[in-house]
Coordinates of C-alpha atoms in Angstrom, one line a residue:
Chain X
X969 CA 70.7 38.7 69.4
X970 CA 70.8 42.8 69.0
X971 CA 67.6 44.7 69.4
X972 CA 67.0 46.4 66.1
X973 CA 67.7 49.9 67.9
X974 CA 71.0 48.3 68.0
X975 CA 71.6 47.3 64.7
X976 CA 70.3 50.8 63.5
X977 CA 72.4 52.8 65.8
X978 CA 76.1 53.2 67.0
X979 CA 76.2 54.8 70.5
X980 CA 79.9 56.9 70.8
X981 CA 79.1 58.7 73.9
X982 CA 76.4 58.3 76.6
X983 CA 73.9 61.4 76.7
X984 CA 74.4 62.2 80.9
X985 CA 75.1 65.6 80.4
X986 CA 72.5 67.8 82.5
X987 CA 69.7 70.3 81.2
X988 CA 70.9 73.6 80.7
X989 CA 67.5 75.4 80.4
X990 CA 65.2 73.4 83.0
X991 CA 61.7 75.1 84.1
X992 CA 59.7 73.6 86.5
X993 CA 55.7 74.4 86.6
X994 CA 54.1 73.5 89.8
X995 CA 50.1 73.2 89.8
X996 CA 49.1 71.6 86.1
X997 CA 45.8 73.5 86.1
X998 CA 44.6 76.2 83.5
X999 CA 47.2 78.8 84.3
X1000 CA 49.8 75.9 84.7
X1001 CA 49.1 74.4 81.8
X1002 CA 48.9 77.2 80.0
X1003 CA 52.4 78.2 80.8
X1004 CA 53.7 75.2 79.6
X1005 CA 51.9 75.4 76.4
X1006 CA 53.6 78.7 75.7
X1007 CA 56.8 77.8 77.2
X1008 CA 56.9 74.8 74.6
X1009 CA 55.8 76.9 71.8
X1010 CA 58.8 79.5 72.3
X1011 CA 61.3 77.1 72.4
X1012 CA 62.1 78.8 76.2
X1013 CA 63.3 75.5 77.9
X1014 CA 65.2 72.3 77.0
X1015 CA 63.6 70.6 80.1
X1016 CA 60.0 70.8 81.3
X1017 CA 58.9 69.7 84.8
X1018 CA 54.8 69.5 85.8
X1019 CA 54.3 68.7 89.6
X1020 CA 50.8 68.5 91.3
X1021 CA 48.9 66.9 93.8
X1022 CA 46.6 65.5 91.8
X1023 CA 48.3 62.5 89.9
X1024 CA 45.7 61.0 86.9
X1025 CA 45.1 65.1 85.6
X1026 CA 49.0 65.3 86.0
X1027 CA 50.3 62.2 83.6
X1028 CA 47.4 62.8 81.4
X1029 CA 48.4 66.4 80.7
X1030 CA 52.1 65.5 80.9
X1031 CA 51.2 62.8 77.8
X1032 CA 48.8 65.2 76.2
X1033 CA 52.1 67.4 75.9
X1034 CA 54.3 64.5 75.0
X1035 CA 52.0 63.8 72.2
X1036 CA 52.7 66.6 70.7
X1037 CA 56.9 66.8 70.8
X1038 CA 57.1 66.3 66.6
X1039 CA 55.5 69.9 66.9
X1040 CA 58.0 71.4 69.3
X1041 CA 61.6 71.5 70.4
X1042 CA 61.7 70.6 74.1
X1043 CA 63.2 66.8 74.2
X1044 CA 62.3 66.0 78.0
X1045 CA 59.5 66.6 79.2
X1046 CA 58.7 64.6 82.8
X1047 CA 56.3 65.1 85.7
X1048 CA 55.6 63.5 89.1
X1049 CA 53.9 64.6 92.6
X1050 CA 57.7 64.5 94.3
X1051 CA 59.7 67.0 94.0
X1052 CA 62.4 65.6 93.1
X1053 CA 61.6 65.8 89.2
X1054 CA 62.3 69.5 90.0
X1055 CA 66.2 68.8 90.1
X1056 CA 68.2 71.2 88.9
X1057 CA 65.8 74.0 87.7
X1058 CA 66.8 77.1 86.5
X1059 CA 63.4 78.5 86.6
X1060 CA 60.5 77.2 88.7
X1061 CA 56.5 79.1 88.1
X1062 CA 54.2 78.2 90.9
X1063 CA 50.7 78.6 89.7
X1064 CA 49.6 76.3 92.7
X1065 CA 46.9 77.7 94.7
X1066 CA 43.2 77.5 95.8
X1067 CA 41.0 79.1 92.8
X1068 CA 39.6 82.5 93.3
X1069 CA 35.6 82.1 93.4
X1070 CA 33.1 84.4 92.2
X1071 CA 32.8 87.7 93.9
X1072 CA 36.6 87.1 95.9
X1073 CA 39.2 89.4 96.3
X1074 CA 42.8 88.1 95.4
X1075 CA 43.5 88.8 99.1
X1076 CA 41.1 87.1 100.4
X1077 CA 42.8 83.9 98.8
X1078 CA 45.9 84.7 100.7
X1079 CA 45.9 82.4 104.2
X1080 CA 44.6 79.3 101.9
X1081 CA 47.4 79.8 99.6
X1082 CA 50.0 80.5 102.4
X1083 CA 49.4 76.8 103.5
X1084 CA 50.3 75.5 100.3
X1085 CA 53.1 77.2 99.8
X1086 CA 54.6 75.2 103.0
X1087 CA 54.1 72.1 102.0
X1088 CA 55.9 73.4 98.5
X1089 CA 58.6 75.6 98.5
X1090 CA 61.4 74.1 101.4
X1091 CA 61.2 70.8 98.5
X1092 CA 61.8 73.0 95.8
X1093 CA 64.8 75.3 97.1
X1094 CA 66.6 71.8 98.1
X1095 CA 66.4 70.4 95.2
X1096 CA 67.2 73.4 93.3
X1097 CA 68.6 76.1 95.5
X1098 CA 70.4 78.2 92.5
X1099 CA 67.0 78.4 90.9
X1100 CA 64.6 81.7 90.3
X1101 CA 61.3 81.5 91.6
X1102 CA 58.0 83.2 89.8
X1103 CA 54.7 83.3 91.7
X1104 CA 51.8 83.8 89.1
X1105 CA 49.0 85.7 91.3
X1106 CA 45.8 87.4 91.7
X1107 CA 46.8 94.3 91.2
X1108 CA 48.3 101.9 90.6
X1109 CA 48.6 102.4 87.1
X1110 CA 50.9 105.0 86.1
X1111 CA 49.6 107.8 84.2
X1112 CA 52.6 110.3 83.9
X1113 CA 54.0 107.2 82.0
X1114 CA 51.6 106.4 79.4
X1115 CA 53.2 107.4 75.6
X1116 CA 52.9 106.0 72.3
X1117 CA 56.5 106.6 70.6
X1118 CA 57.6 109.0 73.4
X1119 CA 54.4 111.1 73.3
X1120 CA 53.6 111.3 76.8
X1121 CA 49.5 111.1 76.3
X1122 CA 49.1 113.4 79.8
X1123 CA 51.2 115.9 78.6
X1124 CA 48.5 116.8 76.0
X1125 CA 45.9 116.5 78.3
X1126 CA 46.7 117.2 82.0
X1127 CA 43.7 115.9 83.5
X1128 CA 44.3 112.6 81.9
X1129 CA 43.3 109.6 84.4
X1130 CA 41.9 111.7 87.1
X1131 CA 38.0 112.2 87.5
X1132 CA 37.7 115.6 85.9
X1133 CA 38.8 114.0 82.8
X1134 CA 36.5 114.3 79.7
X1135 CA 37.3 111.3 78.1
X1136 CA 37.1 109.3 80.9
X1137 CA 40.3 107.0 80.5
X1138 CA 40.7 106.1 84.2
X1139 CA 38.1 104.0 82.6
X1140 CA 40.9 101.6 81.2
X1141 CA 42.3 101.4 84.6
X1142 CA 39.2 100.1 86.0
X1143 CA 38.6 97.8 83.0
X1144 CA 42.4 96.2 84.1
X1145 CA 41.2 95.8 87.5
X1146 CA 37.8 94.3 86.7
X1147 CA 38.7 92.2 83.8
X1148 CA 39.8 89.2 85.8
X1149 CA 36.8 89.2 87.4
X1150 CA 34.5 89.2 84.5
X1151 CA 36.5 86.6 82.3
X1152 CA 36.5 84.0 85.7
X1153 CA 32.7 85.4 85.4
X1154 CA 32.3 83.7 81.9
X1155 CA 34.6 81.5 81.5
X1156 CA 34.8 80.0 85.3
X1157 CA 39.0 81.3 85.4
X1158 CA 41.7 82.8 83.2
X1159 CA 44.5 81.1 81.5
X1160 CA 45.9 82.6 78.5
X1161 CA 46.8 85.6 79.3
X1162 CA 48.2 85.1 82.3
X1163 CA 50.1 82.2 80.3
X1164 CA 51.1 84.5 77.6
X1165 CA 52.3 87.0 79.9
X1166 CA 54.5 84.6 82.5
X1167 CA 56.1 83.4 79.0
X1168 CA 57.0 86.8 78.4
X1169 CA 59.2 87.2 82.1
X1170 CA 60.3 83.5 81.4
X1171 CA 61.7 84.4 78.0
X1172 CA 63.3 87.7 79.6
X1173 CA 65.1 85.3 82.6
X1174 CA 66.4 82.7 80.7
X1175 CA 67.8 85.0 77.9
X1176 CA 69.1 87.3 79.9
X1177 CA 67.3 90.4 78.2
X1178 CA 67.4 93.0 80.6
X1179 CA 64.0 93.9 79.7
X1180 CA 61.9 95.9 81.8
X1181 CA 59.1 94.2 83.0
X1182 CA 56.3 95.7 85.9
X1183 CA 56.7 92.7 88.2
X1184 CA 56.4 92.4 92.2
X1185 CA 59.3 92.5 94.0
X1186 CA 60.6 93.4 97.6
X1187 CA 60.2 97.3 97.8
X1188 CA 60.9 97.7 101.3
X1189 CA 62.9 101.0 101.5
X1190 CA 61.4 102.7 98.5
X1191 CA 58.8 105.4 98.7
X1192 CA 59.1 105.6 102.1
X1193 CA 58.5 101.9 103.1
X1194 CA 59.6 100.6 105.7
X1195 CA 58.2 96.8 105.9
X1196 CA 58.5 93.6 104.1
X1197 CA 56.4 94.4 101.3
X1198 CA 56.0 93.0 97.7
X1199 CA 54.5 95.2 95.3
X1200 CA 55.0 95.7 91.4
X1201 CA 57.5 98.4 89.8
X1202 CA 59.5 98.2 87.0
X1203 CA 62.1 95.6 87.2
X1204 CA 64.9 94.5 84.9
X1205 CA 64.7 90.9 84.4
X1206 CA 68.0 89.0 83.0
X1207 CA 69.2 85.2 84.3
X1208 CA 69.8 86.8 87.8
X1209 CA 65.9 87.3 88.4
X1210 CA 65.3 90.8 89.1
X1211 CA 68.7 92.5 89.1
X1212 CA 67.6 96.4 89.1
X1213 CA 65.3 98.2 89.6
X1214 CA 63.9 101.8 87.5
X1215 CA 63.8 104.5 90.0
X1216 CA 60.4 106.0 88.9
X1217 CA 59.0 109.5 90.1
X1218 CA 55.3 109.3 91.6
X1219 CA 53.7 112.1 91.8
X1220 CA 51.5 113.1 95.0
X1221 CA 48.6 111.3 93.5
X1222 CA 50.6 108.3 92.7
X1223 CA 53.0 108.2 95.8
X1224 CA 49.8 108.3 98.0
X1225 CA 48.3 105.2 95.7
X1226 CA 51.0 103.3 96.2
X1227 CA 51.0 103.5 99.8
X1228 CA 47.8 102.8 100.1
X1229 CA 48.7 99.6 97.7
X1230 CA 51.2 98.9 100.6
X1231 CA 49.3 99.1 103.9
X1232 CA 46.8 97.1 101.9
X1233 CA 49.1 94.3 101.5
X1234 CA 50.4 94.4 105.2
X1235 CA 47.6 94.6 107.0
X1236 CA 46.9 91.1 105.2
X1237 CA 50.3 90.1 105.8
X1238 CA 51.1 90.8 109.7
X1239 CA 48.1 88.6 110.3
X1240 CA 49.4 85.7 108.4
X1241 CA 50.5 82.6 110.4
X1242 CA 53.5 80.6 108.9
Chain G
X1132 CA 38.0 120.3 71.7
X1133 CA 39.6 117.3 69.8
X1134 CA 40.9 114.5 71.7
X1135 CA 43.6 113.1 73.5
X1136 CA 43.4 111.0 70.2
X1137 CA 42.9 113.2 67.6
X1138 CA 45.9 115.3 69.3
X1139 CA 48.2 112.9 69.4
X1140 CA 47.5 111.1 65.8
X1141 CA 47.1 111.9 62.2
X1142 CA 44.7 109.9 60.1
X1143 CA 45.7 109.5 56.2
X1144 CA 44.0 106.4 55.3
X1145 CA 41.1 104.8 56.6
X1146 CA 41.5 100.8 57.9
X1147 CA 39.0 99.2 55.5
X1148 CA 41.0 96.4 54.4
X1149 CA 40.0 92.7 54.2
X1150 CA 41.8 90.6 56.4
X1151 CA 44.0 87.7 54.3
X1152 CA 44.4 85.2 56.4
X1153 CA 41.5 85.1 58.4
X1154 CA 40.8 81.4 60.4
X1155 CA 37.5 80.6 62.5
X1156 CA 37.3 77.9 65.1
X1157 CA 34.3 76.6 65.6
X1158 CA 33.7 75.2 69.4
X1159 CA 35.8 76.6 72.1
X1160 CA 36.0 73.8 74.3
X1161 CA 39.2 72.8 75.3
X1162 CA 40.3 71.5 71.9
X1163 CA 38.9 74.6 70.1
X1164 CA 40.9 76.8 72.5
X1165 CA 44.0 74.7 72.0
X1166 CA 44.0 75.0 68.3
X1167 CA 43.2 78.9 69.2
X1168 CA 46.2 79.3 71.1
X1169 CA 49.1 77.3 69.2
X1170 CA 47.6 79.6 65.9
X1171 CA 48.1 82.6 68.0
X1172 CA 51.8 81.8 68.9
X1173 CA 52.6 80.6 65.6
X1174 CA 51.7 83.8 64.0
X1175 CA 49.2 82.0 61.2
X1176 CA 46.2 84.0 61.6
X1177 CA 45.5 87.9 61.0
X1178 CA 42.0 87.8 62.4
X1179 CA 40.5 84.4 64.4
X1180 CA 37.0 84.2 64.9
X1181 CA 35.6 81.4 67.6
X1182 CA 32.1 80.2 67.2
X1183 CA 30.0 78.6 70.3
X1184 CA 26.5 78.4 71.2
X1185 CA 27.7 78.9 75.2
X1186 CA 27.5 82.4 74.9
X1187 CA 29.8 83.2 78.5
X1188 CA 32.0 80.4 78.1
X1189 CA 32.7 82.4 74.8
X1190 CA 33.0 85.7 75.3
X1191 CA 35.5 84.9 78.5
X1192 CA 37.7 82.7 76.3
X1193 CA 37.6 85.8 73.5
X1194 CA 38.2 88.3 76.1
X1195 CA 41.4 86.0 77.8
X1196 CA 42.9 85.6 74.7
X1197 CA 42.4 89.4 73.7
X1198 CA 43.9 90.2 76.9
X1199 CA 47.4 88.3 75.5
X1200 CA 47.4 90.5 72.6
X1201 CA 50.7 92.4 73.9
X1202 CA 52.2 88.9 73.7
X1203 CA 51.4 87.9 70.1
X1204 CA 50.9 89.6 66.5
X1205 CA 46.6 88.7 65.5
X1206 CA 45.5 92.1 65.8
X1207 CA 42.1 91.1 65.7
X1208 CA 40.2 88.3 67.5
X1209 CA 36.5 88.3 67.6
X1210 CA 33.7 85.8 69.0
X1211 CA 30.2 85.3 68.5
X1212 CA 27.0 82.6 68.4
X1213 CA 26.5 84.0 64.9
X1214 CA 28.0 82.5 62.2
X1215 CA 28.5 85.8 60.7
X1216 CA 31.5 86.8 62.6
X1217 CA 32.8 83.9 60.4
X1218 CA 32.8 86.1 56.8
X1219 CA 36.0 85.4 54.7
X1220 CA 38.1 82.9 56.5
X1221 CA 40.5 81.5 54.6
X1222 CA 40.2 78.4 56.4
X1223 CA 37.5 77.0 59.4
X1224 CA 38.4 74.9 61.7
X1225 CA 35.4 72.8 63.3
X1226 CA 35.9 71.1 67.0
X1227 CA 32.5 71.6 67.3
X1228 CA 30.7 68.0 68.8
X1229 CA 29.6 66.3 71.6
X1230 CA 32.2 64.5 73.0
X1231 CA 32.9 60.8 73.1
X1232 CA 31.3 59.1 76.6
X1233 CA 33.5 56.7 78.5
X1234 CA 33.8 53.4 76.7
X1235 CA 31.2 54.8 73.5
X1236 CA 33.1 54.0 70.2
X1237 CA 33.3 56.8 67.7
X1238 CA 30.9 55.3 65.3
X1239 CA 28.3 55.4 68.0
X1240 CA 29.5 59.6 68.3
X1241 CA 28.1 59.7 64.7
X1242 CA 24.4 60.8 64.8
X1243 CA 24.3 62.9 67.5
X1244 CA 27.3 65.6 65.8
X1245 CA 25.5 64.9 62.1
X1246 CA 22.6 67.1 63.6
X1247 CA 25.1 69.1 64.8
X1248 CA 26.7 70.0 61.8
X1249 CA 23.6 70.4 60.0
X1250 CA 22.8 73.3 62.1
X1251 CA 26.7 74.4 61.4
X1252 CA 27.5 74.1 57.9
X1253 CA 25.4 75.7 55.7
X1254 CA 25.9 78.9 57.2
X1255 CA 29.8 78.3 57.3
X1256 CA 29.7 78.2 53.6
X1257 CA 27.2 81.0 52.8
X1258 CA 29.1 83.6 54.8
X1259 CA 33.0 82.1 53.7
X1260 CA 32.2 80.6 50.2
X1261 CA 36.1 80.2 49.3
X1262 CA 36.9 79.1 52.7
X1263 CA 39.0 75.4 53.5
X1264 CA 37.3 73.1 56.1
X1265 CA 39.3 71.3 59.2
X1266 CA 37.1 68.7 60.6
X1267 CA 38.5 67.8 64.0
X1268 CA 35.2 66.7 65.3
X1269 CA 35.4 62.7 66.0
X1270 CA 34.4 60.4 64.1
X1271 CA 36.3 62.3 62.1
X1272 CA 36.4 60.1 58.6
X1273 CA 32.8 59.9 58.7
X1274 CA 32.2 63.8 59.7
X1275 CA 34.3 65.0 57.4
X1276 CA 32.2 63.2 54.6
X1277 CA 29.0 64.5 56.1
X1278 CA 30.8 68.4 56.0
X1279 CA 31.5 67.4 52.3
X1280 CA 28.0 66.5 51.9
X1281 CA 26.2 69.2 53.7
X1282 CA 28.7 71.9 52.5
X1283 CA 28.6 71.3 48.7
X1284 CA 32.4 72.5 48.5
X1285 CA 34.9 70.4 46.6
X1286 CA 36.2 67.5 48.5
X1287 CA 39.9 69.3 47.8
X1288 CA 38.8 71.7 50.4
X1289 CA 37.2 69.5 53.1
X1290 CA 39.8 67.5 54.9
X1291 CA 39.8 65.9 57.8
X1292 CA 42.3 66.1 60.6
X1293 CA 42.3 62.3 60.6
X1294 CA 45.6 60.4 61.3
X1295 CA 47.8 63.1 61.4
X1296 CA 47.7 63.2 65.0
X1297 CA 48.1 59.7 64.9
X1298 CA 51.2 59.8 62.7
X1299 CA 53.0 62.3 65.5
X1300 CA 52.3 60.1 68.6
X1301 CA 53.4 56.9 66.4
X1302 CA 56.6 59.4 65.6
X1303 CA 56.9 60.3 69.4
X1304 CA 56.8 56.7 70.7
X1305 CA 59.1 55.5 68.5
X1306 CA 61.4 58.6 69.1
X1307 CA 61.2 57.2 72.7
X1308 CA 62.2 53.9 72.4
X1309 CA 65.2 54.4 69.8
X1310 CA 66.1 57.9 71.7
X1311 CA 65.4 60.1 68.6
X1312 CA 63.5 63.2 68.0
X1313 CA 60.7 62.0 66.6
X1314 CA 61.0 64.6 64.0
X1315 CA 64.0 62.0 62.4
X1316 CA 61.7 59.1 63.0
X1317 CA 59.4 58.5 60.0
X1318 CA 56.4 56.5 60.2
X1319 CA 52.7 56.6 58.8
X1320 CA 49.6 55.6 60.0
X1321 CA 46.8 55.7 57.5
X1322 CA 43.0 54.6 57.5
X1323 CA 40.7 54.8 59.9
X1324 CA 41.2 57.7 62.9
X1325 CA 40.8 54.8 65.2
X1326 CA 40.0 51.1 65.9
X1327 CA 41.5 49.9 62.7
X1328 CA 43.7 52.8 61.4
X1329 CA 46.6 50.8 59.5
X1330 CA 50.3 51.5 60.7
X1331 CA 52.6 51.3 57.9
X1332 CA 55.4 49.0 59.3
X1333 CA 57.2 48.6 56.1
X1334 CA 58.1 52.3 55.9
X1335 CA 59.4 53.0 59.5
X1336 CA 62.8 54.3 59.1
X1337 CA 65.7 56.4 60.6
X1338 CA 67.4 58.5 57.7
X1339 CA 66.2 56.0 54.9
X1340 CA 66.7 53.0 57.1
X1341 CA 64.0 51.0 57.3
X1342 CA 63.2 49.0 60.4
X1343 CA 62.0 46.2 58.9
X1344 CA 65.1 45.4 57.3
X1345 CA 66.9 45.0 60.3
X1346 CA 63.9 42.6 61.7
X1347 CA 61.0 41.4 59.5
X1348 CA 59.4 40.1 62.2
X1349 CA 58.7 44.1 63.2
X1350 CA 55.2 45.1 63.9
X1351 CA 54.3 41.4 63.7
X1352 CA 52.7 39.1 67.0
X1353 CA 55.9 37.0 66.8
X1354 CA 58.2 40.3 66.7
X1355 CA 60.5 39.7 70.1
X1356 CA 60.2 43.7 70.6
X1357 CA 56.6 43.6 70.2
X1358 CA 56.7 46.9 68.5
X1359 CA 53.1 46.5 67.8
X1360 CA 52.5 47.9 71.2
X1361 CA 53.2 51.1 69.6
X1362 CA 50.7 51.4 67.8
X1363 CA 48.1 49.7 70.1
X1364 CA 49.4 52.2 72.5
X1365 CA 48.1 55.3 69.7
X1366 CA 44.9 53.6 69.1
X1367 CA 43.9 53.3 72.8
X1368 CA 45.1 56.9 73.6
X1369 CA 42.3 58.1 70.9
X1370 CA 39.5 57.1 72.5
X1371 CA 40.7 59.4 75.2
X1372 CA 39.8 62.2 73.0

């Protein structure tokens, strides 16, 4: 006797075709979770994947999501603490990571999250090795740059940024910097934002927009580096992952900062044991 | 010496004007922050205003969520314990509530968030007399008649987020087991947000065809699908609220 999904449908063709948009999120906490929220709402991915560790908090927020699929347009979404529910991925976030605690540096996070990362990322490049990766972490801002509609704000005021300045808008800089710290302060951690944001580079991969974005990549060979260094410039983002880069000009100032920014980062990283 | 400001722009009008679309959220606990974030993406809101008494928890959710305002178009999003940062909404949203213990029923929620929204309400309405109330609190039948009560508005413009929610995981689990978006899978459940909410069996359909047709045991205990399971499946999942 035919089940009444039978008698109400007529298969023609068996749906085995593969996703075509598939983003994996690894770590379903705040920032993860997050993500996925924003991801779901911008219609970014026809596939969503959520791996953890911790397996209850994972199938609940994977249902929570479900739930909600009359709201969105992202047919499949699955989860699971193997990797294997990564398959095929055209885009994998890692927000996995110890949580930065009150009063800690990003750096400081570093060899805890380094040990992680082993037990994570050999899984995913098998089971998806054409995939892009984005690590969303724990940040020399640019002042020649700054304009509103081409109006370079430091050509009207040279000592714009610097100490000497009257209106004090190296103020803003420091505000970027400390903002983290005082919304993990209030809150206990940050998630929107840094949701909102990772949308905005997922949109820009999968689309293929060629936008620029300020994002870390390898600069080894620019400004004079010479080692394995990740650091942020401005990339343009399209379905290759980062497939230029914008040669910007630093001044003294800058160029020194951004060294600094560098040896910073290596001194952390020779240390590191993989 | 004017500055890098005034240099750069010139002023004709001053910014004085109302918002027009204005929402307030009241509680930003995790399904206060939720609502915050899907009205931010879907571009409803020209102002949102969150209301908490946890002062830090607050003001960090505020400040995340102004910190994503490169990524969205609600130019203005402000917080506060007073209510007045709640003037002219066009529509309040309450989440506001303590939260249901393992294994308490909803009816048993009921006394402790009354006091709550006694403390909420009146204020609500004074500053945002034209507003529309969205009682997601649980249990939400009975709260949103206690907000009628306590808020003296007309019951047009208190409503109760009730078994809407309901409705789109009945939609999503029968989506599942026909392999449908649940968007072309219609079925209602009414009554009670809870326990003995009523799922309409005799209008669950797939463009205009109606389930029940094709088996009138559907939804029943004799039904050999045991499609009841759906819905026992939607009740259980809202006491995980």
């Amino acid at each position: 006797m035919s089940s009444v999904k039978e008698q109400l449908i007529e298969n023609l063709i068996e749906d085995d075709s593969k996703s075509q948009r598939k983003i994996t999120i690894v770590g379903a906490g705040a920032v993860g979770m997050s993500c996925a929220i924003c991801i779901l709402l911008k219609d970014l991915a026809d596939e969503l994947a959520l791996v953890d560790v911790a397996e209850d908090k994972l199938k609940g927020e994977m249902m929570d999501l479900q739930h909600g699929s009359l709201f969105f347009h992202t047919p499949k979404i699955i989860s699971g603490k193997d990797y294997s529910v990564s398959a095929n991925s055209k885009l994998i976030i890692i927000t996995a990571g110890a949580r930065q605690q009150k009063g800690e540096t990003r750096l400081s996070l570093v060899q805890r999250n380094v040990n992680i990362m082993k037990s994570i990322i050999p899984a995913l490049v098998h089971h998806s090795p054409d995939c892009k990766m984005m690590i969303v972490s724990n940040p020399v801002p640019l002042w020649s740059g700054v304009n509103v509609a081409g109006v370079t704000l430091k050509t009207l005021d040279p000592k714009l940024g610097t100490d000497s300045d009257r209106e004090q808008w190296k103020n803003i800089h420091r505000q970027v910097v400390e903002s983290a710290y005082e919304v993990i302060k209030m809150k206990g951690y940050t998630s929107w934002a840094v949701g909102l944001s990772v949308t905005d580079l997922v949109g820009s991969i999968l689309k293929n927009l060629r936008k620029v974005h300020p994002v870390s990549t390898l600069v080894k060979g620019l400004y004079g580096i010479k080692e394995e260094i990740f650091l942020s410039i401005p990339c343009i983002l399209g379905q290759n992952g980062v497939s230029d880069i914008v040669k910007v000009h630093l001044n003294n100032e800058e160029k020194a900062l951004f060294m600094k920014s560098a040896d910073t980062l290596w001194n952390v990283q020779k240390d590191l044991v993989f």
